Amino acid sequence: MVRLKKRLGKILVEAGLITEEQLQEAVEAQDGKSVTSALIDLGYVSEADIAKVIAKATGLPYVDLSKYEINPNAATLISEDIARKYSVLPIDFEDNKLVVAMAEPANIFAIDDLRIITGYEIKTVVALESAIQNAINQFCRMDHEVEEMTESVAGEEEEAAVSATTVEEEYEVEEAPIVKLVNVIITEAARSRAADIHIEPQEGDIRIRYRIDGVLHEVMRSPKRVQTGMVARIKILANMDIAEKRLPQDGRFSLMVDGKPIDFRVATLPTVYGEKVVLRLLEKESILMQLEDLGFLPESLKKFKKSLNKPYGAIFVTGPTGCGKTTTLYAGLNLLNKDEKNLITVEDPVEYRLPGVNQVQVNPKAGLTFASALRSILRNDPDIVMIGEIRDQETALIAIESALTGHLVLSTLHTNDAPSAITRLTEMGIEPFLTSSAIDSVVAQRLARKLCDQCKEAYTPSLESLQRVKFPLGEGESLPTLYRAKGCDACNGTGYRGRVGIFEVMEMSETIERLTVERASTDEIKKVAIAEGMLTLREEGMEKVKQGITSIEEIMRVIV
């Protein structure tokens, strides 16, 4: 083994990555570590440099695991103990051989053990040790729970015969394997910054995916026989009817994950292969977000705050589902939430509990709709009213009339941009003269992924590529230095980490009010709003590209 390390050191010298003196310094600084670890600690080479040199010296392919779609069926062929012992992970099948990623491909003992354990001939590829460890965390962390579960859960025929009471008792025991499995799925989702967990029955297994930064990622596959137990456990947590499998259900529950309180909103949907379950993670800390944290540009933030500080009027936040409208409204309520104000909200559902705010959840089955709740709210002397969503003419009319009678009204609409909100209300049957007097401002928004700070790559785009995406470039202005996604272990190879809001703030001016009364088209209103200083979603997005916050590709993905 010593000769191997020295040989690798010599290879690094021959490749021009280090000098003889640096190699000698690393040998002296080993202190129980490998020479390569010492070289990395001294900053002379990177882990990637060493992996590529090993690949070249051995004639084996180098694989970037952060960008490789690992086959879960291969990854779970070996135990976590074996994977960590040899720092290896099976990643795929090729020509009836098992493709195994290794940091030390010269370890013949590891290859022999893998051949015996799996029964496959082994094809070796080289990968970063840290990337292998990350992949092991992803694919092997749940191995024990799944194995326990498949041993302890009875077959489909036996499950069908078990009474609902017996199932409920079994899946409430904290030590039960199915409980542990569900806990691991939930905990890992929270640690991965996931917004949603999708548990999807397939024909032969169960697919589990996390939505991270707005994009779904498959994290594991579970045996089909754990499906009934997994769904039952989640239904018990969410206080749902575990015997009802033919109809969609909704529920919620709260858990502490790594010391942080998280609310989970649960929805089930019957599919041909069983019930699909979606859990939405709502971190209670996120309701304390300030407007400054959302990503507003200074001028847009100034306009929005100006509207929020007015004693009456209507403020609408528009955009597609999942673009952060509710978070923006809550951030606005945090600014307005003072002892001297009476704040009441009507929501469906109430996503976050806000201290000091009277929150009402609609219940159509009991006759409590947005419209009926609003009528009652206005008899409770509110100063500020937040309506989760305007869906019909009656709700829209009450909201507009409330804004005209001395209340500050905040709500959401589903439109593509800010000017469209005015024409949408007209289409709903609201008289334009009421709309023009009531609305104070409209905010359209999207969520774009932020570039990973650890790996984003600077580049100078061509003039043609900038012109193709209508990038704002002044006459005679030199080509800007922009950034693009690269991918590293910190961002799981995506090149992005976290999200930022893109906002379009339109204030109601006298000209726009007149156009509203005249039933002008959205395009006419938009032209005037831009002339009066409104930054469109595309323009604000490109400004964030200039600042290195996100990429052109991401803005083109989220903004039409």
Coordinates of C-alpha atoms in Angstrom, one line a residue:
M1 CA 0.0 0.0 0.0
V2 CA 2.9 2.3 0.8
R3 CA 4.4 1.7 -2.7
L4 CA 1.0 2.5 -4.2
K5 CA 0.8 5.9 -2.4
K6 CA 4.4 6.7 -3.4
R7 CA 3.6 5.8 -7.0
L8 CA 0.5 8.0 -7.0
G9 CA 2.7 10.8 -5.6
K10 CA 5.1 10.3 -8.4
I11 CA 2.3 10.3 -11.0
L12 CA 1.1 13.7 -9.6
V13 CA 4.6 15.0 -9.9
E14 CA 4.9 13.7 -13.5
A15 CA 1.5 15.3 -14.3
G16 CA 2.9 18.7 -13.2
L17 CA 0.3 19.1 -10.5
I18 CA 2.9 19.2 -7.7
T19 CA 6.7 19.5 -7.3
E20 CA 9.1 17.0 -5.6
E21 CA 9.4 19.4 -2.7
Q22 CA 5.7 19.5 -2.2
L23 CA 5.4 15.7 -2.3
Q24 CA 8.2 15.4 0.3
E25 CA 6.4 18.0 2.5
A26 CA 3.2 16.0 2.3
V27 CA 5.0 12.8 3.2
E28 CA 6.4 14.5 6.3
A29 CA 3.0 16.0 7.2
Q30 CA 1.1 12.7 6.9
D31 CA 0.5 12.2 10.7
G32 CA -1.5 9.0 10.0
K33 CA -3.2 10.3 6.9
S34 CA -2.6 9.3 3.4
V35 CA -0.2 11.3 1.2
T36 CA -3.1 12.4 -1.0
S37 CA -5.1 13.7 2.0
A38 CA -2.0 15.6 3.2
L39 CA -1.6 17.1 -0.3
I40 CA -5.2 18.2 -0.3
D41 CA -4.9 19.6 3.3
L42 CA -1.8 21.6 2.2
G43 CA -3.7 23.0 -0.7
Y44 CA -1.4 21.7 -3.4
V45 CA -4.0 19.7 -5.3
S46 CA -7.7 19.2 -5.2
E47 CA -9.6 16.0 -4.8
A48 CA -10.8 16.3 -8.4
D49 CA -7.2 16.6 -9.7
I50 CA -6.2 13.4 -7.9
A51 CA -9.3 11.5 -9.1
K52 CA -8.6 12.5 -12.8
V53 CA -4.9 11.5 -12.5
I54 CA -5.9 8.1 -11.0
A55 CA -8.4 7.6 -13.9
K56 CA -5.7 8.5 -16.5
A57 CA -3.0 6.4 -14.9
T58 CA -5.3 3.3 -14.6
G59 CA -7.1 3.9 -18.0
L60 CA -10.5 3.9 -16.2
P61 CA -13.3 6.4 -17.0
Y62 CA -13.8 9.3 -14.5
V63 CA -17.4 9.9 -13.5
D64 CA -18.8 13.1 -11.9
L65 CA -21.4 11.6 -9.5
S66 CA -23.0 15.0 -8.9
K67 CA -24.2 14.9 -12.5
Y68 CA -24.7 11.2 -12.9
E69 CA -28.1 9.7 -12.6
I70 CA -27.4 6.8 -10.3
N71 CA -29.5 3.7 -10.7
P72 CA -31.2 3.1 -7.3
N73 CA -31.5 -0.7 -8.0
A74 CA -27.7 -0.8 -8.4
A75 CA -26.9 1.5 -5.4
T76 CA -28.9 -0.6 -3.0
L77 CA -27.2 -3.9 -3.9
I78 CA -24.6 -3.5 -1.1
S79 CA -25.0 -2.5 2.5
E80 CA -24.1 0.9 3.9
D81 CA -21.3 -0.7 6.0
I82 CA -19.6 -2.2 2.9
A83 CA -20.0 1.0 0.9
R84 CA -18.4 3.1 3.6
K85 CA -15.7 0.5 4.4
Y86 CA -14.3 0.6 0.9
S87 CA -15.6 4.0 -0.2
V88 CA -17.5 2.5 -3.1
L89 CA -20.9 2.6 -4.6
P90 CA -22.6 0.6 -7.4
I91 CA -24.1 3.2 -9.8
D92 CA -25.4 1.3 -12.8
F93 CA -25.5 -1.9 -14.9
E94 CA -23.7 -2.3 -18.2
D95 CA -23.5 -5.4 -20.3
N96 CA -24.5 -7.6 -17.4
K97 CA -21.8 -6.1 -15.3
L98 CA -22.1 -3.9 -12.2
V99 CA -20.6 -0.4 -12.6
V100 CA -19.0 0.6 -9.4
A101 CA -17.6 4.1 -8.5
M102 CA -14.4 3.9 -6.5
A103 CA -12.0 6.4 -5.0
E104 CA -9.2 3.7 -5.0
P105 CA -9.7 1.5 -8.0
A106 CA -6.5 -0.4 -7.2
N107 CA -8.1 -1.9 -4.1
I108 CA -8.5 -5.5 -5.4
F109 CA -9.8 -6.7 -2.1
A110 CA -12.8 -4.4 -2.4
I111 CA -13.5 -5.5 -6.0
D112 CA -13.3 -9.2 -5.0
D113 CA -15.7 -8.6 -2.0
L114 CA -18.2 -6.8 -4.3
R115 CA -18.1 -9.6 -6.8
I116 CA -18.9 -12.2 -4.2
I117 CA -21.6 -10.0 -2.4
T118 CA -23.5 -9.0 -5.6
G119 CA -22.9 -11.9 -7.8
Y120 CA -22.0 -9.6 -10.7
E121 CA -18.7 -9.0 -12.6
I122 CA -17.4 -5.6 -11.6
K123 CA -16.7 -2.7 -14.0
T124 CA -14.8 0.0 -12.1
V125 CA -14.9 3.8 -12.7
V126 CA -13.2 6.5 -10.7
A127 CA -15.0 9.2 -8.7
L128 CA -14.3 11.7 -6.0
E129 CA -14.3 10.2 -2.5
S130 CA -16.5 13.0 -1.1
A131 CA -19.0 12.5 -4.0
I132 CA -19.1 8.8 -3.2
Q133 CA -19.8 9.5 0.4
N134 CA -22.6 12.0 -0.5
A135 CA -24.2 9.4 -2.8
I136 CA -23.9 6.7 0.0
N137 CA -25.7 9.2 2.3
Q138 CA -28.5 9.5 -0.3
F139 CA -29.0 5.8 -1.2
C140 CA -27.9 3.9 1.8
R141 CA -29.2 6.0 4.7
M142 CA -32.7 4.4 4.4
D143 CA -31.4 0.9 3.7
H144 CA -31.8 -0.5 7.2
E145 CA -35.3 0.9 7.6
V146 CA -36.4 -0.5 4.3
E147 CA -34.9 -3.9 5.0
E148 CA -36.6 -4.0 8.4
M149 CA -39.8 -3.0 6.8
T150 CA -39.8 -5.6 4.1
E151 CA -39.2 -8.3 6.7
S152 CA -41.8 -7.1 9.2
V153 CA -44.7 -6.0 6.9
A154 CA -46.9 -8.9 5.8
G155 CA -47.8 -9.5 2.1
E156 CA -50.6 -7.8 0.3
E157 CA -53.1 -10.6 1.1
E158 CA -52.5 -10.4 4.8
E159 CA -52.6 -6.7 4.9
A160 CA -56.0 -6.7 3.3
A161 CA -57.3 -8.9 6.1
V162 CA -56.1 -6.7 8.9
S163 CA -58.7 -4.4 10.5
A164 CA -58.4 -0.6 10.5
T165 CA -58.0 -0.6 14.3
T166 CA -55.2 -3.1 14.2
V167 CA -53.3 -1.2 11.5
E168 CA -53.8 2.1 13.4
E169 CA -52.4 0.6 16.6
E170 CA -49.4 -0.9 14.8
Y171 CA -48.4 2.3 13.0
E172 CA -48.7 4.5 16.1
V173 CA -45.8 2.6 17.9
E174 CA -42.7 4.8 17.6
E175 CA -40.4 1.7 17.4
A176 CA -42.3 0.2 14.5
P177 CA -40.1 -0.2 11.4
I178 CA -42.6 1.7 9.2
V179 CA -42.6 4.6 11.6
K180 CA -38.8 4.8 11.5
L181 CA -38.9 4.7 7.7
V182 CA -41.5 7.5 7.4
N183 CA -39.4 9.5 10.0
V184 CA -36.3 9.1 7.9
I185 CA -38.0 10.2 4.7
I186 CA -39.4 13.3 6.5
T187 CA -36.1 14.2 8.3
E188 CA -34.0 13.9 5.1
A189 CA -36.5 16.1 3.2
A190 CA -36.1 18.8 5.9
R191 CA -32.3 18.5 5.8
S192 CA -32.4 18.7 2.0
R193 CA -34.4 22.0 2.1
A194 CA -37.3 20.2 0.3
A195 CA -40.6 22.1 -0.1
D196 CA -42.6 18.9 -0.9
I197 CA -42.3 15.2 -0.5
H198 CA -44.0 13.0 -3.3
I199 CA -44.7 9.4 -2.4
E200 CA -45.8 7.8 -5.6
P201 CA -46.9 4.2 -6.1
Q202 CA -45.6 2.6 -9.3
E203 CA -46.4 -0.8 -10.8
G204 CA -43.5 -2.6 -9.1
D205 CA -42.3 -0.2 -6.3
I206 CA -42.8 3.2 -4.7
R207 CA -41.0 6.3 -6.0
I208 CA -40.1 9.0 -3.5
R209 CA -39.2 12.4 -4.7
Y210 CA -38.3 15.7 -3.0
R211 CA -39.0 19.1 -4.6
I212 CA -35.9 21.2 -3.9
D213 CA -35.7 24.8 -5.2
G214 CA -38.8 24.2 -7.3
V215 CA -37.4 21.1 -9.1
L216 CA -38.3 17.4 -8.3
H217 CA -35.5 15.0 -7.5
E218 CA -35.9 11.2 -7.1
V219 CA -34.2 10.2 -3.8
M220 CA -35.2 6.6 -3.4
R221 CA -37.3 3.6 -4.4
S222 CA -39.0 1.4 -1.8
P223 CA -40.4 -2.1 -2.2
K224 CA -44.1 -2.2 -3.2
R225 CA -45.1 -4.2 -0.1
V226 CA -44.3 -1.2 2.3
Q227 CA -46.9 1.0 0.4
T228 CA -49.9 0.2 2.6
G229 CA -48.0 0.8 5.8
M230 CA -46.3 4.0 4.7
V231 CA -49.6 5.6 3.6
A232 CA -51.4 4.4 6.7
R233 CA -48.7 5.9 9.0
I234 CA -48.9 9.3 7.2
K235 CA -52.7 9.3 7.4
I236 CA -52.5 8.6 11.1
L237 CA -50.2 11.5 11.6
A238 CA -52.4 13.8 9.6
N239 CA -55.6 12.6 11.3
M240 CA -57.1 11.2 8.1
D241 CA -59.4 8.1 7.6
I242 CA -57.0 5.2 7.0
A243 CA -59.9 3.0 5.8
E244 CA -60.9 5.4 3.0
K245 CA -58.7 4.7 -0.1
R246 CA -61.1 5.7 -2.9
L247 CA -61.4 9.4 -2.3
P248 CA -58.8 12.3 -2.0
Q249 CA -58.2 13.5 1.6
D250 CA -56.4 16.4 3.2
G251 CA -54.8 16.8 6.6
R252 CA -51.9 18.4 8.5
F253 CA -49.6 17.7 11.4
S254 CA -46.5 19.3 13.0
L255 CA -43.1 17.8 13.9
M256 CA -39.8 19.0 15.4
V257 CA -37.0 18.1 12.9
D258 CA -33.5 18.9 14.1
G259 CA -34.9 21.3 16.7
K260 CA -37.0 23.2 14.2
P261 CA -40.8 23.2 14.2
I262 CA -42.2 22.2 10.8
D263 CA -45.8 22.0 9.7
F264 CA -46.8 19.4 7.2
R265 CA -49.8 19.8 4.9
V266 CA -50.8 16.4 3.5
A267 CA -52.9 15.5 0.4
T268 CA -53.7 12.0 -0.8
L269 CA -54.9 11.1 -4.3
P270 CA -56.1 7.7 -5.5
T271 CA -54.2 6.4 -8.5
V272 CA -54.3 3.1 -10.5
Y273 CA -51.4 1.8 -8.4
G274 CA -52.6 3.0 -5.0
E275 CA -52.7 6.3 -3.1
K276 CA -50.2 9.0 -4.0
V277 CA -49.3 11.2 -1.0
V278 CA -47.8 14.7 -1.2
L279 CA -46.5 16.4 2.0
R280 CA -45.8 20.1 1.8
L281 CA -43.2 21.3 4.4
L282 CA -44.0 24.6 6.0
E283 CA -41.1 25.8 8.2
K284 CA -42.5 28.1 10.9
E285 CA -39.3 30.2 10.7
S286 CA -40.1 31.2 7.2
I287 CA -43.2 33.2 8.3
L288 CA -40.8 35.6 10.1
M289 CA -39.2 36.6 6.8
Q290 CA -39.0 40.3 6.1
L291 CA -39.7 41.9 2.8
E292 CA -36.0 42.7 2.4
D293 CA -35.2 39.0 2.5
L294 CA -37.4 38.1 -0.5
G295 CA -35.2 39.6 -3.3
F296 CA -37.0 42.9 -4.1
L297 CA -34.8 45.4 -6.0
P298 CA -34.6 48.7 -4.0
E299 CA -37.0 50.7 -6.2
S300 CA -39.6 47.9 -6.4
L301 CA -39.4 47.4 -2.6
K302 CA -39.9 51.2 -2.0
K303 CA -43.1 51.1 -4.1
F304 CA -44.5 48.0 -2.4
K305 CA -43.9 49.4 1.1
K306 CA -45.5 52.7 0.1
S307 CA -48.7 50.8 -0.7
L308 CA -48.6 48.7 2.5
N309 CA -48.3 51.8 4.6
K310 CA -51.5 53.3 3.2
P311 CA -54.6 53.2 5.5
Y312 CA -56.9 51.7 2.8
G313 CA -56.9 50.3 -0.7
A314 CA -56.3 46.9 -2.4
I315 CA -53.0 45.3 -3.0
F316 CA -52.9 42.2 -5.2
V317 CA -50.0 39.7 -5.6
T318 CA -50.3 37.7 -8.8
G319 CA -48.5 34.7 -10.3
P320 CA -48.9 30.9 -10.9
T321 CA -49.3 28.4 -8.1
G322 CA -46.1 27.8 -6.1
C323 CA -44.4 31.2 -7.0
G324 CA -44.3 32.4 -3.4
K325 CA -47.4 34.7 -3.3
T326 CA -48.4 33.6 0.2
T327 CA -44.9 34.2 1.6
T328 CA -44.9 37.7 0.1
L329 CA -48.3 38.5 1.7
Y330 CA -47.1 37.1 5.1
A331 CA -43.9 39.2 4.9
G332 CA -46.2 42.2 4.3
L333 CA -48.4 41.2 7.3
N334 CA -45.3 41.0 9.5
L335 CA -44.6 44.6 8.6
L336 CA -48.2 45.6 9.4
N337 CA -48.7 43.5 12.5
K338 CA -48.9 46.0 15.3
D339 CA -50.9 46.1 18.5
E340 CA -53.0 49.1 17.3
K341 CA -54.2 47.2 14.1
N342 CA -56.8 44.5 13.8
L343 CA -55.6 42.0 11.2
I344 CA -57.9 39.2 10.0
T345 CA -57.1 36.7 7.2
V346 CA -59.3 34.2 5.3
E347 CA -57.3 31.4 3.8
D348 CA -57.8 28.0 2.2
P349 CA -55.9 26.4 3.9
V350 CA -54.2 28.4 6.7
E351 CA -50.6 27.5 5.8
Y352 CA -48.8 29.3 8.7
R353 CA -50.0 30.3 12.2
L354 CA -49.2 34.0 12.6
P355 CA -49.1 35.3 16.2
G356 CA -51.3 38.3 16.8
V357 CA -53.4 37.7 13.6
N358 CA -56.9 36.4 13.5
Q359 CA -56.9 33.6 10.9
V360 CA -60.0 32.0 9.5
Q361 CA -59.9 28.8 7.4
V362 CA -62.7 28.4 4.9
N363 CA -64.9 25.3 5.1
P364 CA -67.2 25.0 2.1
K365 CA -68.9 21.9 3.5
A366 CA -70.1 23.9 6.5
G367 CA -71.0 26.8 4.3
L368 CA -68.0 28.9 5.3
T369 CA -66.7 30.2 1.9
F370 CA -64.4 33.1 1.1
A371 CA -67.4 35.3 0.4
S372 CA -69.4 34.3 3.5
A373 CA -66.3 34.6 5.7
L374 CA -65.5 38.1 4.3
R375 CA -69.1 39.3 5.0
S376 CA -68.7 38.3 8.7
I377 CA -65.1 39.6 8.9
L378 CA -66.3 43.1 7.9
R379 CA -68.6 43.1 10.9
N380 CA -65.6 42.5 13.2
D381 CA -64.1 45.9 12.7
P382 CA -60.9 44.9 10.8
D383 CA -58.2 47.4 9.8
I384 CA -56.4 45.0 7.5
V385 CA -57.9 42.0 5.7
M386 CA -55.9 39.3 3.8
I387 CA -57.9 37.1 1.4
G388 CA -55.9 33.9 0.5
E389 CA -57.2 34.0 -3.1
I390 CA -59.9 35.7 -5.1
R391 CA -61.7 32.9 -7.1
D392 CA -65.1 34.3 -7.9
Q393 CA -67.1 37.4 -8.6
E394 CA -68.7 37.6 -5.1
T395 CA -65.3 37.4 -3.3
A396 CA -63.8 39.9 -5.7
L397 CA -66.7 42.4 -5.2
I398 CA -66.5 42.2 -1.4
A399 CA -62.7 42.7 -1.5
I400 CA -63.0 45.8 -3.8
E401 CA -65.8 47.3 -1.8
S402 CA -63.9 46.7 1.4
A403 CA -60.9 48.6 0.0
L404 CA -63.2 51.5 -0.9
T405 CA -64.7 51.7 2.6
G406 CA -61.6 52.2 4.6
H407 CA -59.9 48.8 4.8
L408 CA -56.5 47.7 3.6
V409 CA -57.1 44.5 1.6
L410 CA -54.3 42.1 0.5
S411 CA -55.1 39.2 -1.8
T412 CA -53.8 37.0 -4.6
L413 CA -54.9 36.4 -8.2
H414 CA -53.7 34.0 -10.9
T415 CA -52.4 36.2 -13.7
N416 CA -49.2 36.1 -15.7
D417 CA -48.2 39.8 -15.0
A418 CA -49.3 42.8 -13.0
P419 CA -51.4 44.7 -15.7
S420 CA -53.4 41.5 -16.4
A421 CA -54.9 41.7 -12.8
I422 CA -57.0 44.7 -13.8
T423 CA -58.5 43.0 -16.9
R424 CA -59.0 39.8 -14.9
L425 CA -61.2 41.6 -12.4
T426 CA -63.2 43.2 -15.2
E427 CA -63.7 39.7 -16.7
M428 CA -64.9 38.5 -13.3
G429 CA -67.7 41.1 -13.6
I430 CA -66.3 43.9 -11.4
E431 CA -67.1 47.4 -12.7
P432 CA -64.0 49.1 -13.9
F433 CA -64.8 52.3 -12.1
L434 CA -64.7 50.4 -8.8
T435 CA -61.4 48.6 -9.7
S436 CA -59.7 51.9 -10.7
S437 CA -60.6 53.5 -7.4
A438 CA -59.9 50.6 -5.1
I439 CA -56.6 49.1 -6.3
D440 CA -53.4 50.8 -5.1
S441 CA -50.8 48.4 -6.5
V442 CA -50.3 45.0 -8.1
V443 CA -47.3 42.8 -7.6
A444 CA -46.5 40.0 -10.1
Q445 CA -43.9 37.5 -9.0
R446 CA -41.9 34.4 -9.9
L447 CA -39.3 32.3 -8.0
A448 CA -36.0 31.7 -9.7
R449 CA -33.2 29.4 -8.4
K450 CA -30.1 31.1 -7.1
L451 CA -26.7 30.1 -8.4
C452 CA -24.6 28.1 -6.0
D453 CA -22.1 30.5 -4.4
Q454 CA -19.5 27.7 -4.2
C455 CA -19.4 26.6 -7.8
K456 CA -21.0 29.3 -10.1
E457 CA -18.8 29.9 -13.1
A458 CA -18.0 33.4 -14.6
Y459 CA -18.1 33.7 -18.4
T460 CA -18.5 36.4 -21.1
P461 CA -21.5 35.7 -23.3
S462 CA -21.5 36.5 -27.0
L463 CA -23.4 39.5 -28.4
E464 CA -25.7 37.1 -30.4
S465 CA -26.7 35.1 -27.3
L466 CA -27.6 38.3 -25.4
Q467 CA -29.6 39.7 -28.3
R468 CA -31.4 36.3 -28.6
V469 CA -32.8 36.6 -25.0
K470 CA -33.3 40.4 -25.3
F471 CA -30.7 41.1 -22.6
P472 CA -30.7 44.9 -21.8
L473 CA -27.4 46.2 -23.2
G474 CA -26.8 49.9 -23.6
E475 CA -25.4 51.3 -26.9
G476 CA -21.6 51.0 -26.8
E477 CA -21.7 49.0 -23.5
S478 CA -19.1 46.3 -23.3
L479 CA -20.2 42.6 -22.9
P480 CA -20.9 41.9 -19.2
T481 CA -19.3 39.2 -17.1
L482 CA -22.2 36.9 -16.2
Y483 CA -22.4 33.6 -14.2
R484 CA -23.8 30.2 -15.0
A485 CA -24.5 26.9 -13.2
K486 CA -21.7 24.4 -12.9
G487 CA -22.6 21.9 -10.2
C488 CA -20.8 20.7 -7.0
D489 CA -21.4 18.5 -4.0
A490 CA -22.8 21.5 -2.0
C491 CA -25.7 21.9 -4.6
N492 CA -26.0 18.2 -5.4
G493 CA -24.7 18.8 -8.9
T494 CA -27.5 21.2 -9.9
G495 CA -25.5 24.4 -9.9
Y496 CA -28.3 26.1 -7.9
R497 CA -29.0 26.5 -4.2
G498 CA -32.0 28.4 -2.8
R499 CA -34.4 30.7 -4.6
V500 CA -35.0 34.4 -5.0
G501 CA -38.1 36.3 -5.9
I502 CA -38.5 38.2 -9.2
F503 CA -41.0 41.0 -8.9
E504 CA -43.0 43.4 -11.1
V505 CA -44.6 46.2 -9.1
M506 CA -47.3 48.3 -10.8
E507 CA -48.6 51.4 -9.0
M508 CA -52.0 52.7 -10.0
S509 CA -51.5 56.2 -11.5
E510 CA -54.1 58.5 -12.8
T511 CA -53.4 57.4 -16.4
I512 CA -53.8 53.7 -15.5
E513 CA -57.0 54.5 -13.6
R514 CA -58.4 56.3 -16.7
L515 CA -57.4 53.3 -18.9
T516 CA -59.1 50.9 -16.5
V517 CA -62.3 52.9 -16.6
E518 CA -62.1 52.9 -20.4
R519 CA -61.6 49.1 -20.4
A520 CA -58.3 49.3 -22.1
S521 CA -56.4 46.1 -23.0
T522 CA -53.7 44.6 -20.9
D523 CA -51.0 45.6 -23.5
E524 CA -52.1 49.3 -23.4
I525 CA -52.0 49.3 -19.6
K526 CA -48.6 47.6 -19.6
K527 CA -47.1 50.2 -22.0
V528 CA -48.1 53.0 -19.8
A529 CA -46.9 51.2 -16.6
I530 CA -43.5 50.7 -18.2
A531 CA -43.3 54.3 -19.4
E532 CA -44.1 55.3 -15.7
G533 CA -41.1 53.3 -14.5
M534 CA -42.4 49.8 -13.9
L535 CA -39.7 47.1 -14.3
T536 CA -41.2 44.0 -16.0
L537 CA -40.5 40.5 -14.6
R538 CA -38.0 39.9 -17.5
E539 CA -36.2 43.2 -16.8
E540 CA -35.9 42.6 -13.0
G541 CA -34.8 39.0 -13.8
M542 CA -32.1 40.2 -16.1
E543 CA -31.0 42.7 -13.4
K544 CA -30.5 39.7 -11.0
V545 CA -28.5 38.0 -13.8
K546 CA -26.2 41.0 -14.0
Q547 CA -25.8 40.9 -10.2
G548 CA -24.6 37.2 -10.4
I549 CA -27.6 36.0 -8.4
T550 CA -29.1 33.7 -11.0
S551 CA -28.5 32.7 -14.7
I552 CA -30.0 33.7 -18.0
E553 CA -31.1 30.0 -18.4
E554 CA -33.1 30.1 -15.2
I555 CA -34.8 33.4 -16.0
M556 CA -35.8 32.0 -19.4
R557 CA -37.2 28.9 -17.6
V558 CA -39.4 30.7 -15.2
I559 CA -40.5 33.8 -17.1
V560 CA -42.3 33.6 -20.4

